[in-house]
XYZ file of C-alpha atoms in Angstrom:
592
model
C -34.546 0.939 4.211
C -32.332 4.000 3.702
C -29.223 3.800 1.471
C -27.035 4.105 4.570
C -28.788 1.177 6.268
C -28.605 -0.871 3.063
C -24.896 -0.146 2.789
C -24.310 -1.359 6.350
C -26.492 -4.488 6.078
C -25.287 -5.682 2.655
C -22.261 -7.774 3.828
C -24.391 -9.783 6.270
C -27.319 -10.079 3.858
C -25.297 -11.761 1.088
C -24.200 -14.453 3.545
C -27.830 -15.549 3.988
C -27.637 -17.278 0.599
C -24.639 -19.305 1.787
C -26.134 -20.039 5.201
C -29.243 -21.493 3.582
C -27.105 -24.294 2.100
C -24.781 -25.297 4.961
C -27.153 -27.540 6.931
C -25.466 -30.906 7.645
C -22.482 -29.860 5.495
C -18.742 -29.519 6.035
C -17.781 -26.007 4.906
C -14.501 -25.188 3.170
C -13.707 -21.487 2.906
C -10.779 -19.432 1.623
C -9.222 -16.655 3.719
C -10.887 -13.553 2.180
C -14.336 -15.120 2.528
C -13.512 -16.221 6.079
C -12.598 -12.653 6.964
C -15.830 -11.334 5.477
C -17.828 -13.860 7.541
C -15.691 -13.075 10.613
C -16.589 -9.374 10.579
C -19.989 -9.320 8.892
C -22.028 -12.347 9.811
C -20.858 -13.742 13.138
C -17.996 -15.999 12.090
C -17.964 -19.788 12.347
C -20.614 -19.679 15.103
C -23.089 -18.454 12.503
C -22.303 -21.419 10.250
C -22.776 -23.888 13.115
C -25.980 -22.106 14.067
C -27.235 -22.681 10.513
C -26.542 -26.412 10.840
C -22.984 -26.860 9.517
C -21.216 -29.952 10.841
C -17.669 -28.670 10.453
C -15.686 -25.711 9.088
C -12.277 -26.207 7.468
C -9.609 -24.312 5.558
C -9.760 -24.259 1.792
C -6.687 -26.432 1.278
C -5.657 -29.532 -0.677
C -4.616 -31.039 2.654
C -8.184 -30.985 4.009
C -11.005 -33.465 3.395
C -14.404 -34.500 4.670
C -14.921 -37.409 7.056
C -16.530 -40.640 5.898
C -19.800 -39.665 7.589
C -19.919 -36.211 5.921
C -21.669 -36.635 2.548
C -22.290 -32.927 1.923
C -19.774 -30.139 1.276
C -20.097 -26.392 0.751
C -17.185 -24.447 -0.762
C -17.019 -20.641 -0.442
C -14.279 -18.967 -2.510
C -13.418 -15.442 -3.568
C -11.833 -16.369 -6.903
C -12.599 -17.698 -10.383
C -13.433 -21.413 -10.566
C -10.313 -22.264 -12.521
C -6.608 -22.840 -11.983
C -5.544 -23.387 -8.393
C -9.075 -22.915 -7.009
C -10.464 -25.712 -9.199
C -7.473 -27.926 -8.340
C -8.011 -27.506 -4.584
C -11.730 -28.299 -4.878
C -10.863 -31.397 -6.908
C -8.253 -32.501 -4.335
C -10.671 -32.117 -1.420
C -13.466 -34.003 -3.195
C -11.095 -36.785 -4.295
C -10.066 -37.369 -0.680
C -13.675 -37.403 0.558
C -16.920 -39.292 0.026
C -19.221 -36.444 -0.878
C -22.535 -36.999 -2.612
C -23.689 -33.391 -2.583
C -21.441 -30.388 -3.313
C -22.357 -26.703 -3.369
C -19.835 -24.111 -4.575
C -20.258 -20.384 -3.966
C -17.933 -17.975 -5.756
C -17.681 -14.220 -5.190
C -16.908 -13.782 -8.917
C -20.025 -13.447 -11.126
C -20.738 -15.732 -14.054
C -20.279 -12.910 -16.565
C -16.650 -12.552 -15.487
C -16.098 -16.315 -15.681
C -17.393 -16.111 -19.227
C -15.215 -13.138 -20.144
C -12.068 -14.514 -18.499
C -11.824 -17.455 -20.863
C -12.946 -20.062 -18.364
C -15.109 -21.383 -21.144
C -15.004 -21.271 -24.928
C -18.716 -20.589 -25.130
C -20.485 -19.122 -28.095
C -22.859 -16.190 -27.839
C -25.780 -18.595 -27.953
C -24.375 -20.480 -25.000
C -23.929 -17.310 -22.972
C -27.621 -17.331 -22.065
C -27.996 -18.883 -18.657
C -24.847 -19.950 -16.793
C -22.904 -22.361 -19.029
C -19.611 -22.032 -17.127
C -21.297 -22.818 -13.811
C -23.205 -25.706 -15.439
C -19.978 -27.208 -16.774
C -18.343 -26.880 -13.371
C -21.298 -28.708 -11.815
C -20.590 -31.575 -14.208
C -16.957 -31.594 -13.124
C -18.027 -31.742 -9.481
C -20.102 -34.847 -10.205
C -17.170 -36.411 -12.058
C -14.863 -35.771 -9.105
C -17.452 -37.203 -6.689
C -17.505 -40.317 -8.861
C -21.166 -40.450 -9.857
C -22.976 -38.203 -12.348
C -26.218 -38.828 -10.421
C -24.887 -37.051 -7.335
C -25.974 -33.451 -6.715
C -23.809 -30.417 -7.546
C -24.651 -26.715 -7.444
C -22.606 -23.642 -8.351
C -23.810 -20.137 -7.503
C -22.620 -16.540 -7.271
C -22.558 -14.833 -3.845
C -20.732 -11.460 -3.585
C -19.249 -12.156 -0.134
C -16.462 -9.655 -0.787
C -16.971 -7.095 1.978
C -16.119 -7.090 5.684
C -18.270 -4.772 7.813
C -16.077 -3.149 10.447
C -18.777 -0.639 11.361
C -21.982 0.757 9.837
C -19.834 3.419 8.144
C -16.823 1.308 7.148
C -16.641 -1.669 4.808
C -13.385 -3.286 3.684
C -12.768 -5.743 0.856
C -10.200 -8.350 2.057
C -10.170 -10.170 -1.285
C -8.751 -7.036 -2.905
C -6.160 -6.169 -0.246
C -3.382 -6.753 -2.805
C -4.952 -4.563 -5.509
C -2.016 -2.144 -5.519
C -1.969 1.112 -7.548
C 0.223 1.310 -10.628
C 3.676 2.881 -10.283
C 6.216 4.040 -12.843
C 8.235 0.908 -12.019
C 5.357 -1.165 -13.477
C 5.757 0.406 -16.919
C 8.575 -1.924 -17.923
C 6.459 -5.062 -17.499
C 3.429 -3.383 -19.123
C 5.484 -2.286 -22.161
C 7.418 -5.552 -22.466
C 5.195 -7.134 -25.136
C 4.142 -3.938 -26.896
C 5.698 -2.596 -30.132
C 8.154 0.207 -29.499
C 5.954 2.850 -31.112
C 2.955 1.846 -28.970
C 4.682 1.814 -25.603
C 3.287 3.936 -22.790
C 5.386 6.837 -21.537
C 3.530 7.186 -18.214
C 1.260 5.083 -15.996
C -1.378 7.756 -16.553
C -1.574 6.611 -20.202
C -2.006 2.887 -19.468
C -5.338 1.352 -20.481
C -6.947 -1.687 -18.867
C -6.414 -3.953 -21.887
C -2.628 -3.541 -21.566
C -2.530 -4.849 -17.994
C -1.796 -8.478 -17.033
C -4.858 -10.712 -17.301
C -4.806 -11.490 -13.560
C -4.966 -7.797 -12.719
C -7.766 -7.201 -15.244
C -9.807 -9.990 -13.636
C -9.152 -8.535 -10.170
C -10.311 -5.095 -11.300
C -13.454 -6.448 -12.957
C -14.242 -8.529 -9.875
C -13.870 -5.454 -7.665
C -16.158 -3.428 -9.945
C -18.669 -6.284 -9.878
C -18.646 -6.455 -6.065
C -19.126 -2.690 -5.870
C -21.964 -2.867 -8.385
C -23.676 -5.549 -6.258
C -23.425 -3.234 -3.233
C -24.907 -0.313 -5.198
C -27.642 -2.570 -6.618
C -28.638 -3.711 -3.116
C -28.724 -0.070 -1.936
C -30.646 1.038 -5.069
C -28.036 3.689 -5.773
C -27.135 5.530 -8.966
C -23.516 6.569 -8.569
C -21.541 9.568 -9.735
C -17.904 8.484 -9.951
C -14.748 10.506 -9.331
C -11.209 9.198 -9.709
C -7.722 10.425 -8.793
C -4.822 8.257 -9.913
C -4.144 5.835 -12.809
C -5.615 2.682 -11.251
C -8.577 4.570 -9.797
C -9.363 5.924 -13.260
C -9.406 2.376 -14.660
C -11.550 1.068 -11.778
C -14.062 3.893 -12.248
C -14.219 3.012 -15.942
C -14.818 -0.656 -15.094
C -17.718 0.269 -12.825
C -19.170 2.621 -15.449
C -19.086 -0.081 -18.129
C -20.211 -2.981 -15.921
C -22.881 -5.032 -17.794
C -25.496 -4.753 -15.021
C -24.789 -1.101 -14.152
C -26.861 0.418 -16.965
C -30.139 -1.137 -15.809
C -29.369 -0.334 -12.180
C -28.872 3.356 -12.940
C -32.226 3.501 -14.729
C -34.203 2.126 -11.800
C -32.133 3.325 -8.798
C -34.038 5.502 -6.343
C -31.008 7.051 -4.594
C -27.870 8.925 -5.570
C -24.319 8.679 -4.218
C -20.824 9.825 -5.097
C -18.164 7.111 -5.417
C -14.624 8.420 -4.994
C -11.676 6.299 -6.143
C -8.244 7.440 -4.904
C -4.887 5.748 -5.458
C -3.481 5.392 -1.948
C 0.071 5.816 -3.311
C -0.664 9.473 -4.103
C -0.380 10.248 -0.393
C 1.070 7.558 1.839
C 2.109 9.928 4.621
C -1.262 9.545 6.325
C -1.132 5.752 6.102
C 2.402 5.256 7.456
C 2.838 8.347 9.654
C 2.716 8.225 13.455
C 0.836 11.499 13.930
C -2.494 9.754 14.504
C -4.152 9.697 17.928
C -6.348 6.640 17.530
C -6.341 3.572 19.767
C -7.335 1.081 17.044
C -4.500 2.310 14.818
C -2.018 1.458 17.578
C -3.658 -1.902 18.334
C -3.354 -2.900 14.673
C 0.252 -1.683 14.617
C 1.643 -3.589 17.607
C -0.411 -6.761 18.163
C 0.267 -9.821 15.979
C -2.132 -10.299 13.045
C -4.794 -12.979 13.203
C -3.577 -15.751 10.850
C -5.154 -15.503 7.424
C -6.606 -12.046 8.090
C -5.601 -8.589 6.904
C -7.746 -6.555 9.320
C -7.752 -8.298 12.700
C -5.236 -9.173 15.405
C -4.638 -11.881 17.988
C -5.564 -10.968 21.555
C -3.823 -13.072 24.212
C -6.545 -14.406 26.551
C -4.123 -15.865 29.106
C -5.134 -13.360 31.818
C -8.605 -14.883 31.924
C -7.229 -18.312 32.899
C -5.235 -19.893 35.722
C -2.721 -21.364 33.273
C 0.991 -20.831 33.816
C 3.021 -19.522 30.888
C 5.082 -22.573 29.940
C 6.132 -24.093 26.635
C 3.738 -26.989 27.259
C 0.646 -24.760 27.142
C 1.885 -22.584 24.283
C -0.789 -22.518 21.582
C -3.390 -24.291 23.740
C -5.471 -21.166 24.314
C -7.318 -19.756 21.307
C -6.693 -16.034 20.793
C -9.333 -13.345 21.051
C -9.896 -10.728 18.343
C -11.370 -7.295 17.610
C -14.420 -8.387 15.596
C -17.438 -8.449 17.901
C -20.779 -9.562 16.422
C -22.469 -11.352 19.296
C -22.732 -8.567 21.869
C -24.350 -5.197 21.161
C -22.359 -3.633 24.025
C -19.048 -4.885 22.631
C -20.010 -3.801 19.125
C -20.793 -0.263 20.304
C -17.516 -0.160 22.250
C -15.586 -1.234 19.142
C -17.289 1.439 17.030
C -16.402 4.064 19.652
C -12.774 2.902 19.656
C -12.669 3.241 15.872
C -13.501 6.941 15.792
C -12.525 8.366 19.199
C -9.176 9.813 20.191
C -6.979 7.464 22.200
C -7.617 9.072 25.590
C -11.400 9.010 25.113
C -11.333 5.441 23.756
C -9.255 4.121 26.670
C -11.594 5.764 29.180
C -14.587 4.181 27.423
C -12.908 0.755 27.614
C -12.396 1.236 31.352
C -16.020 2.352 31.814
C -17.360 -0.724 30.014
C -15.140 -3.064 32.060
C -16.325 -1.430 35.290
C -19.966 -1.756 34.216
C -19.493 -5.415 33.271
C -17.828 -6.201 36.627
C -20.585 -4.355 38.506
C -23.306 -6.346 36.732
C -21.612 -9.576 37.841
C -21.151 -8.263 41.431
C -17.385 -8.669 41.189
C -15.235 -6.903 43.851
C -14.018 -4.038 41.725
C -11.920 -1.215 43.169
C -12.748 2.077 41.520
C -9.919 4.438 40.603
C -10.025 7.769 38.863
C -7.394 9.625 36.883
C -5.188 8.265 34.154
C -6.077 4.853 32.750
C -3.155 2.398 32.772
C -2.619 -1.019 31.226
C -2.226 -2.519 34.724
C -5.559 -1.059 35.796
C -7.380 -2.524 32.783
C -5.719 -5.907 33.301
C -6.767 -5.943 36.955
C -10.382 -5.352 35.931
C -10.229 -8.161 33.375
C -8.655 -10.580 35.857
C -11.671 -10.171 38.160
C -13.561 -12.367 35.689
C -11.011 -15.181 35.912
C -12.713 -18.422 36.932
C -16.245 -16.992 36.565
C -16.989 -18.689 33.262
C -20.586 -17.537 33.084
C -19.450 -13.935 33.493
C -16.675 -14.440 30.927
C -19.157 -15.790 28.400
C -21.610 -12.935 29.020
C -18.979 -10.215 28.584
C -16.488 -11.970 26.318
C -16.546 -9.226 23.659
C -15.826 -6.372 26.078
C -13.111 -8.463 27.774
C -11.358 -9.114 24.445
C -11.357 -5.396 23.593
C -10.182 -4.601 27.120
C -7.273 -7.041 26.839
C -6.368 -5.723 23.375
C -6.195 -2.217 24.847
C -4.152 -3.281 27.880
C -1.676 -5.295 25.804
C -1.240 -2.388 23.405
C -0.668 0.200 26.139
C 2.067 -1.929 27.720
C 3.571 -3.221 24.457
C 7.303 -2.386 24.266
C 6.964 -1.421 20.584
C 4.636 1.419 21.578
C 7.597 3.227 23.113
C 8.890 3.619 19.544
C 5.719 5.393 18.457
C 6.820 8.773 19.813
C 10.362 8.157 18.577
C 9.096 7.527 15.050
C 6.919 10.648 15.253
C 9.956 12.686 16.307
C 12.003 11.289 13.407
C 9.177 12.081 10.977
C 9.102 15.699 12.142
C 12.870 16.002 11.793
C 12.763 14.483 8.300
C 9.860 16.737 7.364
C 11.855 19.781 8.471
C 14.895 18.551 6.550
C 12.793 18.070 3.411
C 11.711 21.681 3.618
C 15.192 23.046 4.282
C 17.234 20.901 1.898
C 16.959 18.153 -0.700
C 16.324 14.415 -0.706
C 20.057 13.523 -0.466
C 20.359 15.258 2.924
C 17.305 13.405 4.231
C 18.634 10.047 2.990
C 21.940 10.780 4.748
C 20.049 11.167 8.017
C 18.214 7.906 7.377
C 21.473 6.134 6.519
C 22.956 7.262 9.833
C 19.792 6.058 11.594
C 20.048 2.608 9.945
C 23.726 2.239 10.778
C 23.187 3.327 14.376
C 20.480 0.702 14.904
C 21.938 -2.192 16.869
C 22.320 -5.714 15.575
C 19.654 -6.811 18.069
C 16.976 -4.792 16.271
C 13.731 -6.704 16.341
C 14.827 -8.741 19.383
C 14.238 -6.078 21.990
C 11.476 -3.693 20.890
C 11.966 -1.745 24.113
C 15.518 -0.716 23.198
C 16.293 2.638 21.630
C 16.911 1.104 18.203
C 14.231 1.151 15.552
C 13.238 -2.161 14.001
C 13.722 -2.908 10.306
C 9.946 -2.610 9.885
C 9.985 0.892 11.388
C 12.939 1.946 9.233
C 11.116 0.783 6.108
C 8.019 2.720 7.172
C 10.151 5.862 7.565
C 11.503 5.310 4.045
C 7.964 5.101 2.655
C 7.123 8.307 4.522
C 10.136 10.122 3.036
C 9.667 8.895 -0.535
C 5.983 9.810 -0.469
C 7.188 13.385 0.091
C 10.190 13.182 -2.249
C 8.510 15.349 -4.894
C 8.232 18.179 -2.371
C 12.006 18.590 -1.939
C 14.239 21.253 -3.408
C 15.888 19.417 -6.301
C 19.315 20.335 -7.623
C 21.065 19.284 -10.809
C 23.513 16.970 -9.034
C 20.943 15.410 -6.663
C 20.159 12.419 -8.875
C 23.686 10.963 -8.667
C 23.810 11.548 -4.912
C 20.434 9.896 -4.386
C 21.489 6.857 -6.414
C 24.681 6.482 -4.368
C 22.872 6.913 -1.058
C 20.175 4.410 -2.059
C 22.902 1.829 -2.765
C 24.408 2.489 0.688
C 20.981 2.214 2.310
C 20.353 -1.116 0.570
C 23.685 -2.395 1.863
C 23.120 -1.185 5.432
C 19.568 -2.553 5.552
C 20.742 -5.880 4.087
C 23.283 -6.226 6.887
C 20.688 -5.288 9.475
C 18.140 -7.696 8.011
C 20.528 -10.657 8.061
C 21.331 -9.941 11.720
C 17.733 -10.462 12.819
C 16.898 -13.300 15.200
C 13.215 -13.262 14.196
C 11.395 -12.149 11.055
C 8.208 -10.124 11.264
C 5.310 -10.961 8.891
C 6.272 -7.882 6.836
C 9.884 -9.023 6.440
C 8.816 -12.562 5.541
C 6.532 -11.112 2.890
C 9.211 -8.813 1.463
C 11.961 -11.450 1.362
C 9.726 -14.369 0.359
C 11.148 -16.637 3.069
C 9.384 -18.353 5.942
C 12.380 -18.815 8.243
C 15.745 -17.202 8.983
C 17.552 -20.284 7.680
C 16.302 -19.483 4.168
C 17.451 -15.838 4.310
C 20.819 -15.392 2.612
C 22.682 -12.122 2.155
C 22.042 -12.271 -1.593
C 18.315 -12.876 -1.141
C 17.987 -10.022 1.351
C 19.921 -7.667 -0.954
C 17.739 -8.544 -3.960
C 14.550 -8.045 -1.927
C 15.675 -4.619 -0.696
C 16.684 -3.527 -4.191
C 13.116 -4.294 -5.235
C 11.838 -2.301 -2.242
C 13.778 0.750 -3.415
C 12.468 0.298 -6.944
C 8.937 0.576 -5.511
C 9.969 3.506 -3.305
C 11.216 5.397 -6.359
C 7.848 4.756 -8.004
C 6.087 6.132 -4.921
C 8.306 9.204 -5.146
C 6.946 9.905 -8.644
C 3.332 8.880 -7.991
C 2.022 12.455 -8.318
C 4.075 13.413 -11.393
C 1.065 13.178 -13.721
C -1.168 15.386 -11.545
C -1.583 19.046 -12.468
C -3.610 20.343 -9.522
C -3.148 17.909 -6.630
C 0.599 17.730 -6.915
C 1.535 18.704 -3.360
C 0.641 17.259 0.045
C 3.173 19.328 1.962
C 3.752 22.983 2.811
C 7.311 23.814 3.832
C 6.276 26.834 5.901
C 8.295 29.975 6.496
C 9.451 32.171 9.342
C 5.858 32.799 10.386
C 3.951 29.628 9.475
C 4.870 26.117 10.540
C 5.392 23.333 7.981
C 2.487 20.911 7.670
C 0.954 18.108 5.632
C -2.321 18.677 3.821
C -4.856 16.224 5.363
C -7.274 15.036 2.692
C -6.399 17.889 0.349
C -7.416 15.842 -2.666
C -11.102 16.042 -1.735
C -11.244 19.798 -2.310
C -10.903 19.519 -6.076
C -12.195 16.015 -6.812
C -14.923 17.441 -8.990
C -12.242 18.277 -11.551
C -11.662 14.541 -11.955
C -15.272 13.593 -12.606
C -15.076 10.304 -14.465
C -18.697 10.149 -15.548
């Protein structure tokens, strides 16, 4: 098997170890592991196919039925703290006689994290896992019952043969200057760090150290499976520390000696260039689907696809929530999988035409009365093709994957928020021009006017001319990511501080006028409902947002050669952003 094939097959392969244990068991799984299974191994259907009796959330409010004596737990975290408490709660409410626990964190990290006060003699074997097995038997109520604990690196989600994501590490955020205060808090004054570029791993919070080591361990498992000896490059403070973790990983030395293949591993702090991540200059269908459709609960990479058009149900409050949503992850159908992979890489126009072609082919195979039409593909046209399958349940089952992707495309093309896409792109170009012609204060003035001009119904009517709070925050990230590129003047700092205070006030007012809160706003404010959102809480949350924005604005301060991602242009050449400019000189940051 080639390294590329190994890379693509690894996420599904590691699930085989879990699947071998789920027969006649109720399976409890946390969200990152669920997302890995969802994309890589066929989702819950794969568990049921392997003999599982039930699949439940990893929650203290769940339990096994009286006739379910076997449980399998799959978690992405250390077997301590909240994770251990939840397992104990579930077992205490059940009548299990056989428990199997899989953790995506290796035993060596359990040992190093202080989960056990083991001596060096004890460290042979798996003493932490053995002790946890004893606890499982205690919680089940009989030391003669069976308990097993094992390591399974189910950390990756396979979106395509060329793209793996790690949902368990979605919150592994790069270090910013604003983090220095907490890092330096417990250090003597003479030993305090002056820049995030100087921070070493030992100075970071224990939770973050564990997260970094777990990520390095998961990456090492992937390289081990692919028989790869890596050459690491790093750009950015956190990337440098992650590359060091991988280089010093206990199992890495032996792997490098025996590996048959070579590969370069490039670590880049995303905060060094956020313009590509938050900008609206992309022409990709999947990017727009992920931007406008609601996220699938508990997932960071998938969305909910409304399947109502495939039914004869009427949209009433009584049937709300009755119909399970569709999604983007397609494992069962090769045709749907190939369509998804095409959508990932193609331009929007090409992707939409491919979606139409696949829907036409599917309808033709089922002898459905399809009316061919050429020219521009519209949301209404795609919906009409999908609705041909309504009531033909055999046809729906056969082409379910293509139908879900077709509906996701149709719903995105007609989504009212998509009308803001071009508006946001226009604002970004204006702000980019202003950054080149003037300083940050002038750009913030434009943004302040934009915030104040947004109506109080922002977020209620996405089809109105006003930008939502989410979109305004994205524009702020875009601007601050380019803040270092502006022409700075001696008096700018005071102006920026004053304008930031005005922006916080205007955004606070706008935020408290919302009638609904998006997932992003709930996350930022820490509230789950509008009733909990006070003016003071909103103001405090937005002050913290601007603290992070200021850190983003200084993210490239420590770089000597990759300092700029923007060219202001002149009378002859147009301004532009440097796409992927950091790759040209990565060799200068060789971390080996």
